Coordinates of N, CA and C and ligand atoms in Angstrom, one line a residue:
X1 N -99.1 -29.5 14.7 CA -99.4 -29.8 13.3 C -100.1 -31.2 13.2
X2 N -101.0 -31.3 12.0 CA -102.0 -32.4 12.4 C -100.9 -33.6 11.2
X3 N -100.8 -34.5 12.0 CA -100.4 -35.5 11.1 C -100.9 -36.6 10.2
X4 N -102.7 -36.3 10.5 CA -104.1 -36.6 9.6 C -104.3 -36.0 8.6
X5 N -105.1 -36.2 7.7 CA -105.0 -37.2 7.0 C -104.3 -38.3 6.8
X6 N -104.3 -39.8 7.2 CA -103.5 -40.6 6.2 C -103.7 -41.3 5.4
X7 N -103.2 -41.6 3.8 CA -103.9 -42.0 2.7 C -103.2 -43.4 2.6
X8 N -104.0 -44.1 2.2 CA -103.5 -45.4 1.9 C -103.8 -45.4 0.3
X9 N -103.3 -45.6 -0.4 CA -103.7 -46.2 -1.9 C -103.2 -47.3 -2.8
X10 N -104.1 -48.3 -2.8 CA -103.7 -49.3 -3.2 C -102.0 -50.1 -2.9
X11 N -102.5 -49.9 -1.5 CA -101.2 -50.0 -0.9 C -101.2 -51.8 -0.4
X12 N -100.3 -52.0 -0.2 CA -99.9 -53.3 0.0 C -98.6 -54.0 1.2
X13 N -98.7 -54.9 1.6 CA -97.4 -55.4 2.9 C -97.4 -57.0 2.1
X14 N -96.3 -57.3 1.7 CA -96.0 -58.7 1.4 C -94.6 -59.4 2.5
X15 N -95.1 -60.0 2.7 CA -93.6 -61.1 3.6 C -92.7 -61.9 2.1
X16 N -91.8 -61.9 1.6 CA -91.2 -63.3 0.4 C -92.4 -62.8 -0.4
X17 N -93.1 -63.6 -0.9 CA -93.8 -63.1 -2.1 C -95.5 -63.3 -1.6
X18 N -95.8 -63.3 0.0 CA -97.3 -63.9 0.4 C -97.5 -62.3 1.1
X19 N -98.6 -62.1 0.2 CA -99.4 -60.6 0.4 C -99.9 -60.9 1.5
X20 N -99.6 -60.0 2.5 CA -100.4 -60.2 4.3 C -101.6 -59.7 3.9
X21 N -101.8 -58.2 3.6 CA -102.7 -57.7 3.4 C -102.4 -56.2 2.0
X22 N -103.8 -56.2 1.4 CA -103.7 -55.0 0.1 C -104.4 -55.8 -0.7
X23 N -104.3 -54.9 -2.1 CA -104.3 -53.9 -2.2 C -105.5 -53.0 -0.9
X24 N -105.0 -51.7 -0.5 CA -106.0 -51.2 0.3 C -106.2 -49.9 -0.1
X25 N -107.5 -49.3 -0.1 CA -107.5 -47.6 -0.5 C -108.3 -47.7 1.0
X26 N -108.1 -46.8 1.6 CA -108.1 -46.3 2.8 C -107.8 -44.9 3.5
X27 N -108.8 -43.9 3.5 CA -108.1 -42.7 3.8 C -108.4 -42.3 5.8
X28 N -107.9 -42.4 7.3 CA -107.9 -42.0 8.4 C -108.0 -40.6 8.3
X29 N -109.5 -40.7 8.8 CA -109.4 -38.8 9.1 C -109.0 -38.4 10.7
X30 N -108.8 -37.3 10.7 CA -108.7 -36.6 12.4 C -109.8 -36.8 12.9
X31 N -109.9 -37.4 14.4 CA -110.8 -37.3 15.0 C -112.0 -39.1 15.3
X32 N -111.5 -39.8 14.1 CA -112.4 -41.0 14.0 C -112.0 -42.2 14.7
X33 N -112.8 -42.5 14.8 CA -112.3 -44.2 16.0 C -113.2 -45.1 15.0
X34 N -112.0 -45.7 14.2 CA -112.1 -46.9 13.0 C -111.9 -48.0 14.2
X35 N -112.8 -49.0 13.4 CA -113.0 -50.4 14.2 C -112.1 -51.2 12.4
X36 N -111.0 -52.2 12.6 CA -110.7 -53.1 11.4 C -111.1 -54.2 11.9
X37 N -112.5 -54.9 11.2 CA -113.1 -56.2 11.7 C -112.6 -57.0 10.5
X38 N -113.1 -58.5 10.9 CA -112.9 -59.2 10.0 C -112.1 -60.7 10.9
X39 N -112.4 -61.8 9.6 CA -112.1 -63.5 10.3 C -110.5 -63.5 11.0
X40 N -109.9 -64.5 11.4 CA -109.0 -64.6 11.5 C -107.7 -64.9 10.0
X41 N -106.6 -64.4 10.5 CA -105.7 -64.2 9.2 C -106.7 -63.4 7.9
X42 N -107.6 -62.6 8.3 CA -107.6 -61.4 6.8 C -106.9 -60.2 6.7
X43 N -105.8 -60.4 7.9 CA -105.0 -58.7 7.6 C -105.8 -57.9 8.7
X44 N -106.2 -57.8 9.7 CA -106.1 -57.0 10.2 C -104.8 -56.4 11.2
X45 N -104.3 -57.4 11.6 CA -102.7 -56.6 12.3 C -101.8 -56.2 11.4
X46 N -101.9 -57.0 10.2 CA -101.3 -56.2 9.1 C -101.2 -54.9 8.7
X47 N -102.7 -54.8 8.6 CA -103.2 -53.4 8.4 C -102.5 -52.7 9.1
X48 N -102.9 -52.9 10.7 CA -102.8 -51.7 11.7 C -100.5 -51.7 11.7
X49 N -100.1 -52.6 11.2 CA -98.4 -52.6 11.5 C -98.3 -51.9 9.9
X50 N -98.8 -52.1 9.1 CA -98.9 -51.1 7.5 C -98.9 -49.6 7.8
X51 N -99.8 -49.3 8.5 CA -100.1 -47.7 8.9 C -99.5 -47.2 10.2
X52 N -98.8 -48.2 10.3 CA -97.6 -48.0 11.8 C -96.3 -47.4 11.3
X53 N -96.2 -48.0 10.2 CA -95.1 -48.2 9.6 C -94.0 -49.2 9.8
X54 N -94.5 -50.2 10.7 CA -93.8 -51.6 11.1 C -93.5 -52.5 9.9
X55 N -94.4 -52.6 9.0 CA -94.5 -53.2 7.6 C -94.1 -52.3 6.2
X56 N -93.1 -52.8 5.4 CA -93.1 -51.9 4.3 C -93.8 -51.9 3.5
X57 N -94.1 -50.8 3.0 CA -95.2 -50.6 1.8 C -94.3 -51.3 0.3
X58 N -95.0 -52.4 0.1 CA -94.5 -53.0 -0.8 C -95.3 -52.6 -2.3
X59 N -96.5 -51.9 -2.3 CA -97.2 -51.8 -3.5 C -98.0 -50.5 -3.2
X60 N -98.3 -49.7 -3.9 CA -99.0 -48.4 -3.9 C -98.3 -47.4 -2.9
X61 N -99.1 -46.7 -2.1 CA -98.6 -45.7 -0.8 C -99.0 -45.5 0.2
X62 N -98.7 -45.1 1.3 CA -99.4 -44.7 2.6 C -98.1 -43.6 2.9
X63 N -99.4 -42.5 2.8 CA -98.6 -41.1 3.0 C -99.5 -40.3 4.1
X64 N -98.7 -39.4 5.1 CA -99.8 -39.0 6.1 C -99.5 -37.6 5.5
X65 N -100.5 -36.2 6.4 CA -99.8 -35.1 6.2 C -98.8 -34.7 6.3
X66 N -98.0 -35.0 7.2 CA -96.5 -34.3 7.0 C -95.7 -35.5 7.1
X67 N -94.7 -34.8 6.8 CA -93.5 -36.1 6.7 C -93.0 -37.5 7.7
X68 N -92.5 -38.5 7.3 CA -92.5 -39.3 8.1 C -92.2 -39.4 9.7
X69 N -91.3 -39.0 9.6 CA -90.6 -39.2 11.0 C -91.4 -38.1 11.7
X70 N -91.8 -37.2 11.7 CA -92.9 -36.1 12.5 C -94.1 -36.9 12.5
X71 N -94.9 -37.6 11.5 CA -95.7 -38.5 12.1 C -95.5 -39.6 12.6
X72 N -94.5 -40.4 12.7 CA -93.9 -41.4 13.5 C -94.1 -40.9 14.8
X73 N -93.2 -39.9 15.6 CA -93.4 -39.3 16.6 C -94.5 -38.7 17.5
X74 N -95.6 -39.0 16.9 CA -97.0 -38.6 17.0 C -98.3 -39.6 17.7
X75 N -97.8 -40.8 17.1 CA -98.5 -42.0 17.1 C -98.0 -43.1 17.8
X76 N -99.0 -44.0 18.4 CA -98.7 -44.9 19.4 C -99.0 -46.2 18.9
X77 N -98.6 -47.4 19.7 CA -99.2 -48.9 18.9 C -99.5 -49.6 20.3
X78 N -100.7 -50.5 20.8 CA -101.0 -51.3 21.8 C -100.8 -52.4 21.1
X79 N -100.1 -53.5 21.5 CA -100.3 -54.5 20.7 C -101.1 -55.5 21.7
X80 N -101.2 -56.8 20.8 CA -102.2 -57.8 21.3 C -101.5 -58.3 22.9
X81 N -100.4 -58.6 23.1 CA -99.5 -59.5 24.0 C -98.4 -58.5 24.1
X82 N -98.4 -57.2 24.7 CA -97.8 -56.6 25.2 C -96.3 -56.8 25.8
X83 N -95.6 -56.0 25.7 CA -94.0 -56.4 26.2 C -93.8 -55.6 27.5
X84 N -93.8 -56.3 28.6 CA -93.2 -55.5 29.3 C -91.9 -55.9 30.1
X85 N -91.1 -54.2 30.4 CA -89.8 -54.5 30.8 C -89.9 -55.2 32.2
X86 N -88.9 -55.9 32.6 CA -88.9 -56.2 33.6 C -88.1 -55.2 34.9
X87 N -89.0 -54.4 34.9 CA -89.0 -53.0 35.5 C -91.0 -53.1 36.8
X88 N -90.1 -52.0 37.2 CA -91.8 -51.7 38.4 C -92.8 -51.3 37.2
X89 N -94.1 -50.7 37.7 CA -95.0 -50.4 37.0 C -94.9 -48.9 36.5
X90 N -94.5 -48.3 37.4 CA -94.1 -46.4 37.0 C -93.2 -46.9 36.0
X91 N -92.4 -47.4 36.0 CA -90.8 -47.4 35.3 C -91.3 -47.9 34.1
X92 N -92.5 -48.7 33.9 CA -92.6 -49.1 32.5 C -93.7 -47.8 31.8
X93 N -94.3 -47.4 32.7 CA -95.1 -46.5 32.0 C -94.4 -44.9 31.4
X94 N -93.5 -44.8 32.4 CA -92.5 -43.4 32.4 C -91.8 -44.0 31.2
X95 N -91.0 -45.2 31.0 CA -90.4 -45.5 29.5 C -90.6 -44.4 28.3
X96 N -91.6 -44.2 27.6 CA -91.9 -43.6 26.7 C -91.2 -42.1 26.5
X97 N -91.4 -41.3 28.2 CA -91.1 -40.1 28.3 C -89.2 -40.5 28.4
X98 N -88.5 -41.3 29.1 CA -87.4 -41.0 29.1 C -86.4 -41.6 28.1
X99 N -87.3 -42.2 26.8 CA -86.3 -42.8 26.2 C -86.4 -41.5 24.9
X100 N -87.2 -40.4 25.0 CA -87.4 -38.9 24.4 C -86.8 -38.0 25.4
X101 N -86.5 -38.8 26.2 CA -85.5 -37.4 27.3 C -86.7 -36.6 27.5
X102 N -87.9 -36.8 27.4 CA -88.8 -35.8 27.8 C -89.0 -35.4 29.4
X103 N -89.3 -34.7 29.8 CA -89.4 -34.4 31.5 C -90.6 -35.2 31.8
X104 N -91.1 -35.5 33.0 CA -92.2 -36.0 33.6 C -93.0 -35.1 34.4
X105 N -93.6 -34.5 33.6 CA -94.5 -33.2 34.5 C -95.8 -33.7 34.7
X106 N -95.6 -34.6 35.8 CA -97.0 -34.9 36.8 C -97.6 -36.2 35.4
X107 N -97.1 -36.5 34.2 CA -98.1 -37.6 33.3 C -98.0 -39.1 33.9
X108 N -97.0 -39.2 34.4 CA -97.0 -40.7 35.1 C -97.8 -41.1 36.2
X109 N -98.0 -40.2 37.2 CA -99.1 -40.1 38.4 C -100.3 -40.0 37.8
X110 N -100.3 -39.5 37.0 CA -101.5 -39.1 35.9 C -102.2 -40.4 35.6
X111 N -101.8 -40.9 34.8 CA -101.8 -41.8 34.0 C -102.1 -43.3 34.9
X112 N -101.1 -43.4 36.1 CA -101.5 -44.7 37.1 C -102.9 -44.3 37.7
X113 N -103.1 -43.5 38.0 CA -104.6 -42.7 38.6 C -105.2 -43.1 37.6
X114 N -105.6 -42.9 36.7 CA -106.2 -43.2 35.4 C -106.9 -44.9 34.8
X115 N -105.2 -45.6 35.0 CA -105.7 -46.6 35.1 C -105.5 -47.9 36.3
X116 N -105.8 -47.3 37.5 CA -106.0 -47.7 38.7 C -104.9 -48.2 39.3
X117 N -103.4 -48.0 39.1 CA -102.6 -48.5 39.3 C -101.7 -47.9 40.8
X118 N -102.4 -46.7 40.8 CA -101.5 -46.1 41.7 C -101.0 -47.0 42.9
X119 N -101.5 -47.6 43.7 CA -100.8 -48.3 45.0 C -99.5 -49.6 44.2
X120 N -99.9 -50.1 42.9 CA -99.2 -50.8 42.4 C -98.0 -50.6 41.8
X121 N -97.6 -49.3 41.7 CA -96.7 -48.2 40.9 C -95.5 -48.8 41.2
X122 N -95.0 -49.2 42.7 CA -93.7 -49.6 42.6 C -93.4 -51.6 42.6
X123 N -94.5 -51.8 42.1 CA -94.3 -53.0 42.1 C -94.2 -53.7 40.7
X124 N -93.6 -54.9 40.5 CA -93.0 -55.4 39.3 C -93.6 -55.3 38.6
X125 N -93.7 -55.1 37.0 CA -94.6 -54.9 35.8 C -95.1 -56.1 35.7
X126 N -94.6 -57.5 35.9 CA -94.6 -58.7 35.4 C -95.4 -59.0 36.3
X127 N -95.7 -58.9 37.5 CA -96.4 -59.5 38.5 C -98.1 -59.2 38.7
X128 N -98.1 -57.9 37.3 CA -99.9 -57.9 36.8 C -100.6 -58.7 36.5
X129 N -101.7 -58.6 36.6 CA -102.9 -59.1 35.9 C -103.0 -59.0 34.5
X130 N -103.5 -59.8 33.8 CA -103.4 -59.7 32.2 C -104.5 -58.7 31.7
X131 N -105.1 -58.1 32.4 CA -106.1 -56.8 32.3 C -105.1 -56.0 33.1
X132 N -104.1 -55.4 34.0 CA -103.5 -54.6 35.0 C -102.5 -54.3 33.5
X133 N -102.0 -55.3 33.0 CA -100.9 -55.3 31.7 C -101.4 -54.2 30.6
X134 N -102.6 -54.6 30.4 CA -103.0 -54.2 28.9 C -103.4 -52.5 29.2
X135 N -103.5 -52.2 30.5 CA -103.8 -51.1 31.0 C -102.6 -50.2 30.7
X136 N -101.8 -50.8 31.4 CA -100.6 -50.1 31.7 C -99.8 -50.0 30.4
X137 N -100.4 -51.1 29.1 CA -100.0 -50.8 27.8 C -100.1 -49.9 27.3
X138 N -101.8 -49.0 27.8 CA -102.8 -48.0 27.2 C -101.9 -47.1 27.3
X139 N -101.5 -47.1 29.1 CA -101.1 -46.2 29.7 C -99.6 -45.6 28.8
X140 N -98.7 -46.4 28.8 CA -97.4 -46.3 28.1 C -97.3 -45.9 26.4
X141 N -98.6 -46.1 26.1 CA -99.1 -45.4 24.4 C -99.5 -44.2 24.9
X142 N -100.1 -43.9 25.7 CA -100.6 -42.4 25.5 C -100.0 -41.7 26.5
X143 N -98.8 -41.5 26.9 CA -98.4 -40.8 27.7 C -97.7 -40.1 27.1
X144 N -97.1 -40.1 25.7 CA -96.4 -39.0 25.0 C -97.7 -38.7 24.0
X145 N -98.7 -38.2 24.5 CA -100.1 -37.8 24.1 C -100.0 -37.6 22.5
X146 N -100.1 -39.2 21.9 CA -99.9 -39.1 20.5 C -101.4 -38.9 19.8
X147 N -101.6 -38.4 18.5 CA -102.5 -37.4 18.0 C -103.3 -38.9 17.1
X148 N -102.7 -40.2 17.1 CA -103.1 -41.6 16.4 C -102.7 -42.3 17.3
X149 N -103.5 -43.4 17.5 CA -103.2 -44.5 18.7 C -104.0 -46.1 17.9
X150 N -103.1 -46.9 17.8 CA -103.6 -48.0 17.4 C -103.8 -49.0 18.1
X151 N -104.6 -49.8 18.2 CA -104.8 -50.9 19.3 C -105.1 -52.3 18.5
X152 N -104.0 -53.2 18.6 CA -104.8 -54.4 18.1 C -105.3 -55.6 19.2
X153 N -106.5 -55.4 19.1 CA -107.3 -56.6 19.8 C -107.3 -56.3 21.3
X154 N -107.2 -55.2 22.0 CA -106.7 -55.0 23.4 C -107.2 -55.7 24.4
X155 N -108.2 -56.3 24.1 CA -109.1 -56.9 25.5 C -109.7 -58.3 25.3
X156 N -108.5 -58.7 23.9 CA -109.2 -59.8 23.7 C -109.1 -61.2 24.3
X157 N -108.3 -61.1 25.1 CA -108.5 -62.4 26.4 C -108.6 -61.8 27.9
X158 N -109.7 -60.6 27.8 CA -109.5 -60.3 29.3 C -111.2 -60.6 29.5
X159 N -111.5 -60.3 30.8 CA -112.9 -60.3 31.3 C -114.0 -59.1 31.0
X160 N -114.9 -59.4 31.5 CA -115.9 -58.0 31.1 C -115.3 -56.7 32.2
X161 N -115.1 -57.2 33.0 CA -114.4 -55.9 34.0 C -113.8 -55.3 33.3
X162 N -112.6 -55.7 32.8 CA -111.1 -55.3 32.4 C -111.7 -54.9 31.2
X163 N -112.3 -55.2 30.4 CA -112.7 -55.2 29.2 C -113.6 -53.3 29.3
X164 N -113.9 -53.5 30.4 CA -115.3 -52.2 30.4 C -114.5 -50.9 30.7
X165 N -113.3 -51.7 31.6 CA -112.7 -50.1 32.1 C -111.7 -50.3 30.8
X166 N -111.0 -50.9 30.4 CA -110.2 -50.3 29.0 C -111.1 -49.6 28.0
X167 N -112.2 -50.2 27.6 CA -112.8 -49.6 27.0 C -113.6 -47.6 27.5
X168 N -113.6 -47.7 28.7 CA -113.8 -46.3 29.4 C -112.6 -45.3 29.0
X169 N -111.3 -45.8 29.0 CA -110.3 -45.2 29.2 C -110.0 -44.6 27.7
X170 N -110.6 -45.6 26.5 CA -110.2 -45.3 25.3 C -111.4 -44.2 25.2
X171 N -112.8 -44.2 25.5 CA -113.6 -43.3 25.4 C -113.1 -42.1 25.5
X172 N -112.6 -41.7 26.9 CA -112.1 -40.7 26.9 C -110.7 -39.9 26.4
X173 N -110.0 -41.1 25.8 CA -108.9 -40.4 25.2 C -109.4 -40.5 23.6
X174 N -110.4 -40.4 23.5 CA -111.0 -40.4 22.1 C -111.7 -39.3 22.2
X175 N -112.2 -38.9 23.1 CA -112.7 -37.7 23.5 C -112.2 -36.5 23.7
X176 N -110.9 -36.9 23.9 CA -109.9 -35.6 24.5 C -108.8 -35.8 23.3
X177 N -109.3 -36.0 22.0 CA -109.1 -35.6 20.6 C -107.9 -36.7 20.1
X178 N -107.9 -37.9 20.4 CA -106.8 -38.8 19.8 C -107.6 -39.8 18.9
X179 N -107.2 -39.7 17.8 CA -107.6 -40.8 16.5 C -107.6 -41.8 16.7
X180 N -108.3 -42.9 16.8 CA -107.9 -44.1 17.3 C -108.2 -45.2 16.2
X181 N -107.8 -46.3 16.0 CA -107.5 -47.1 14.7 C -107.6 -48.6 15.6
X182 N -108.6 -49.1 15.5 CA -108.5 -50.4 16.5 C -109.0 -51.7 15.8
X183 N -108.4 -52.8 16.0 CA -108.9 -54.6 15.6 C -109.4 -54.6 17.0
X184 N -110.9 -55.3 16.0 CA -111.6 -56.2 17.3 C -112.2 -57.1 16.5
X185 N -112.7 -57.8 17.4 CA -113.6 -59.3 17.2 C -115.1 -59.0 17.9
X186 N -114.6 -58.5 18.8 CA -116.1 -58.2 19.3 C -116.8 -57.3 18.8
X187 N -117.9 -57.7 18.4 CA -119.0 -56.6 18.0 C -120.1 -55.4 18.4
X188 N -120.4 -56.3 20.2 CA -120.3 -55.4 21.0 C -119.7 -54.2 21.1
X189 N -118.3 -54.6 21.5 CA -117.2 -53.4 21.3 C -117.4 -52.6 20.0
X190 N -117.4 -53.0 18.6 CA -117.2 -52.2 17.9 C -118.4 -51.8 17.6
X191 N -119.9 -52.2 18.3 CA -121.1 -51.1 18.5 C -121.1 -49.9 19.5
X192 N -120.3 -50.2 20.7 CA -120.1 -49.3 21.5 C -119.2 -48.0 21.3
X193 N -117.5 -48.4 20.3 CA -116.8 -47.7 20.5 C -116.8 -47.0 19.2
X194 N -116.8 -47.9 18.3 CA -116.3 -47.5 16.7 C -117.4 -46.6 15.9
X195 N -116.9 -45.4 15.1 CA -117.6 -44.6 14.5 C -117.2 -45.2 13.0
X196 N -116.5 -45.7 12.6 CA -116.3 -46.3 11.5 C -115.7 -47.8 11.0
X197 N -116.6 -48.2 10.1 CA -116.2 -49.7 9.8 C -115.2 -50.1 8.9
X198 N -114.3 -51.0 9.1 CA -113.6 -51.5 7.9 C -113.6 -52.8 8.0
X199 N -114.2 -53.5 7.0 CA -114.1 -55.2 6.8 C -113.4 -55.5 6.0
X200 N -112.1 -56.5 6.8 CA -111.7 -57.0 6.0 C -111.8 -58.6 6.0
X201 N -111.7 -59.4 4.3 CA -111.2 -60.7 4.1 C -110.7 -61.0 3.0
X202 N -109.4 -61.7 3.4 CA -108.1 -62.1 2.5 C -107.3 -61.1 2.4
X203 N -107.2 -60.2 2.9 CA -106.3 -58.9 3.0 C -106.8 -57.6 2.0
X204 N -108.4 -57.4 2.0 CA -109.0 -56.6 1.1 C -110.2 -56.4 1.6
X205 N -110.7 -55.0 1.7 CA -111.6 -53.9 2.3 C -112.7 -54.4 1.2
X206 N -113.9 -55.2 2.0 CA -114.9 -55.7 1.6 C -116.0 -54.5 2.1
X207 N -115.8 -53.9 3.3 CA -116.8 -52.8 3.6 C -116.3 -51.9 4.2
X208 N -117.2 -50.5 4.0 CA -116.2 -49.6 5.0 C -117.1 -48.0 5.0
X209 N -117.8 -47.9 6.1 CA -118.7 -46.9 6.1 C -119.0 -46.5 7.6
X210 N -120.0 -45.9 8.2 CA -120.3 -45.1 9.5 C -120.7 -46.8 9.7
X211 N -120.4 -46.8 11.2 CA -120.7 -48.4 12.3 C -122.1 -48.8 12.0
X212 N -122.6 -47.8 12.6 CA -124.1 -48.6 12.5 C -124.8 -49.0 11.3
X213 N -124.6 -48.0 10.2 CA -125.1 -49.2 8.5 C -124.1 -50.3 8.7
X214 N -123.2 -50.4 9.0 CA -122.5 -51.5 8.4 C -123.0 -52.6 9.5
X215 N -123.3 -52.4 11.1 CA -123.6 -53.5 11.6 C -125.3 -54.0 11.3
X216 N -125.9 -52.9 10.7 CA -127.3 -53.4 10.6 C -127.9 -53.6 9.3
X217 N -126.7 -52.7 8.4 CA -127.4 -53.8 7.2 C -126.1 -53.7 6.2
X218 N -125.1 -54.7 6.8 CA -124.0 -55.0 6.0 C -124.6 -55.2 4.4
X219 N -123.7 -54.9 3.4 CA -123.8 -55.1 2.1 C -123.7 -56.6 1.5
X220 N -122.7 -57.2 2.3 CA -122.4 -58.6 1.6 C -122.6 -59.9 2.5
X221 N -122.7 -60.4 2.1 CA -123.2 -61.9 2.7 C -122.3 -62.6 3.9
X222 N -121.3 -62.1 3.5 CA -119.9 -62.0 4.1 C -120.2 -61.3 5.7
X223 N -119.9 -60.2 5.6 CA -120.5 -59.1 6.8 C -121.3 -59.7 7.6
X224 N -122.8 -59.8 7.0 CA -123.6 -60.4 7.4 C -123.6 -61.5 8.3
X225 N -122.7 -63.1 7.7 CA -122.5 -63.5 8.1 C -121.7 -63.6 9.9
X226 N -120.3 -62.7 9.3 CA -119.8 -62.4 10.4 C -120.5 -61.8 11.5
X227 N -121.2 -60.6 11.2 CA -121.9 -60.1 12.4 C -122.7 -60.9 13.5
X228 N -123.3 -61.8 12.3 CA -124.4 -62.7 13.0 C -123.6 -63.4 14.2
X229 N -122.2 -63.9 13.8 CA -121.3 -64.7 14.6 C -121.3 -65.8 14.5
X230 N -121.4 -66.1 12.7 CA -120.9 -67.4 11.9 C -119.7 -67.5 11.3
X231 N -119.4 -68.7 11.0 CA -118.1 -68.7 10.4 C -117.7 -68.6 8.9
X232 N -116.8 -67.3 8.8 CA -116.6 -67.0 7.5 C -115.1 -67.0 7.4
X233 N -114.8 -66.9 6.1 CA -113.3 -67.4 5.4 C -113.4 -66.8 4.3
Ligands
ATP1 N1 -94.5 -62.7 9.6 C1 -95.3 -63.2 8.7 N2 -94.8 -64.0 7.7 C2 -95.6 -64.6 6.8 N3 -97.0 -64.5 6.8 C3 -97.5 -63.8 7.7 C4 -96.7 -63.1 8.7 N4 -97.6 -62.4 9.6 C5 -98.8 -62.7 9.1 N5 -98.8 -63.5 8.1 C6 -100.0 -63.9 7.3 O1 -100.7 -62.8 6.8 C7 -102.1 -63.0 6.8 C8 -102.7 -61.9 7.7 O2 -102.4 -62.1 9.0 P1 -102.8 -61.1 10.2 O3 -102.0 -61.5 11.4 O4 -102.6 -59.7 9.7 O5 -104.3 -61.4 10.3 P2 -105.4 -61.0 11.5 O6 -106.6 -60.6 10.8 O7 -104.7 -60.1 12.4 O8 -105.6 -62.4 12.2 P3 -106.1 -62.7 13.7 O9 -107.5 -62.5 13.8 O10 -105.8 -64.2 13.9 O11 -105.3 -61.8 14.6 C9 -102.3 -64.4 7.3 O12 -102.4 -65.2 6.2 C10 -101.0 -64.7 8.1 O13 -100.7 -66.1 8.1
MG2 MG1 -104.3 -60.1 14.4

């Protein structure tokens, strides 16, 4: 069952009385790899923890197709600075599957193959590379092969290496049908990966169309500016 569509409507996340981010109309279809761009503090992890359901919907709705908890179960979150157990490397990636009691049919071998970790498998999670980490993040999101995968900022203090094979890895599980919902800074990246734009500033969807109008002829002065790789507020 598809748990896409998700509708956001004039939906909102406040902390005490300081709006993170909203009002937002926003609808995720099946299939699209949304880029959420935008300055620093305009809401974009907000967003992406809003449609997680990490954050409570304080104002309007965010409703998917089927009911909550079946889409909870569906969907993954990478976050920026990743948590890992202080476990080996299989044991953090297997996590997912055994805290669902699920079996392990061959996805953890899978999955270290994938993202190059195999000879590393029995060695401490903590003792990675901060590209070997963000991998093994990927890896631990998509092993209960969820149908929405969110990523905030994944490669944003790594190198071009780390940077090129995370970015490879997302290609293809965007290709092998997983919705993906991602914050970046880089624009590169979201020329390369992203089929859809959303700009935010101040916690409000300033643009939001197919990638390439929006990186070559942004609407607002704003955009513009940003793209260029000036500083906007
Ligand atoms: N736990 C919190 N309590 C209060 N305010 C918060 C909290 N988390 C975030 N904020 C505020 O909400 C706004 C949006 O923050 P958010 O982290 O979503 O922005 P961002 O676009 O992800 O920024 P960055 O590019 O730095 O990651 C900011 O003004 C921030 O200070
Ligand atoms: Mg952020």
């Amino acid at each position: 069952m598809d748990i896409l569509p998700l509708t956001l409507s004039g939906t909102t996340a406040r902390r005490k009385s300081k709006t993170l981010v909203g009002p937002i109309d926003l609808t995720i279809t099946k299939g699209d790899f949304v880029m959420v761009m935008g300055p620093n503090g305009s809401g974009k992890t907000s967003l992406l923890r809003l449609m997680h359901g990490l954050e409570r919907v304080r104002g309007g709705a965010a409703k998917f197709a089927v009911d909550d908890s079946l889409a909870q179960s569906k969907q993954s979150f990478v976050f920026q600075s990743p948590t890992l157990l202080r476990r080996t490397v299989r044991e953090n990636v297997a996590l997912p599957l055994k805290l669902r009691k699920q079996p392990d049919t061959n996805q953890v071998d899978i999955w270290l193959e994938r993202i190059g970790l195999t000879a590393a498998a029995d060695q401490p999670a903590r003792s990675l590379s901060g590209g070997e980490k963000q991998k093994l993040a990927l890896a631990r999101a998509m092993i209960t092969d969820p149908q929405l995968l969110f990523l905030d900022e994944p490669s944003a203090s790594l190198d071009g290496q780390s940077t090129r094979e995370i970015e490879a890895i997302l290609t293809q599980v965007h290709a092998n049908g997983t919705t993906v919902v991602m914050a970046t800074h880089d624009m590169g990246q979201a020329r390369r990966l992203g089929q859809t734009a959303v700009f935010i500033v101040q916690g409000e969807i300033l643009e939001h169309g197919p990638m390439p109008d929006f990186l070559d002829h942004p609407k607002s002065a704003r955009a513009g500016a940003f793209i260029a790789g000036d500083i906007v507020e």
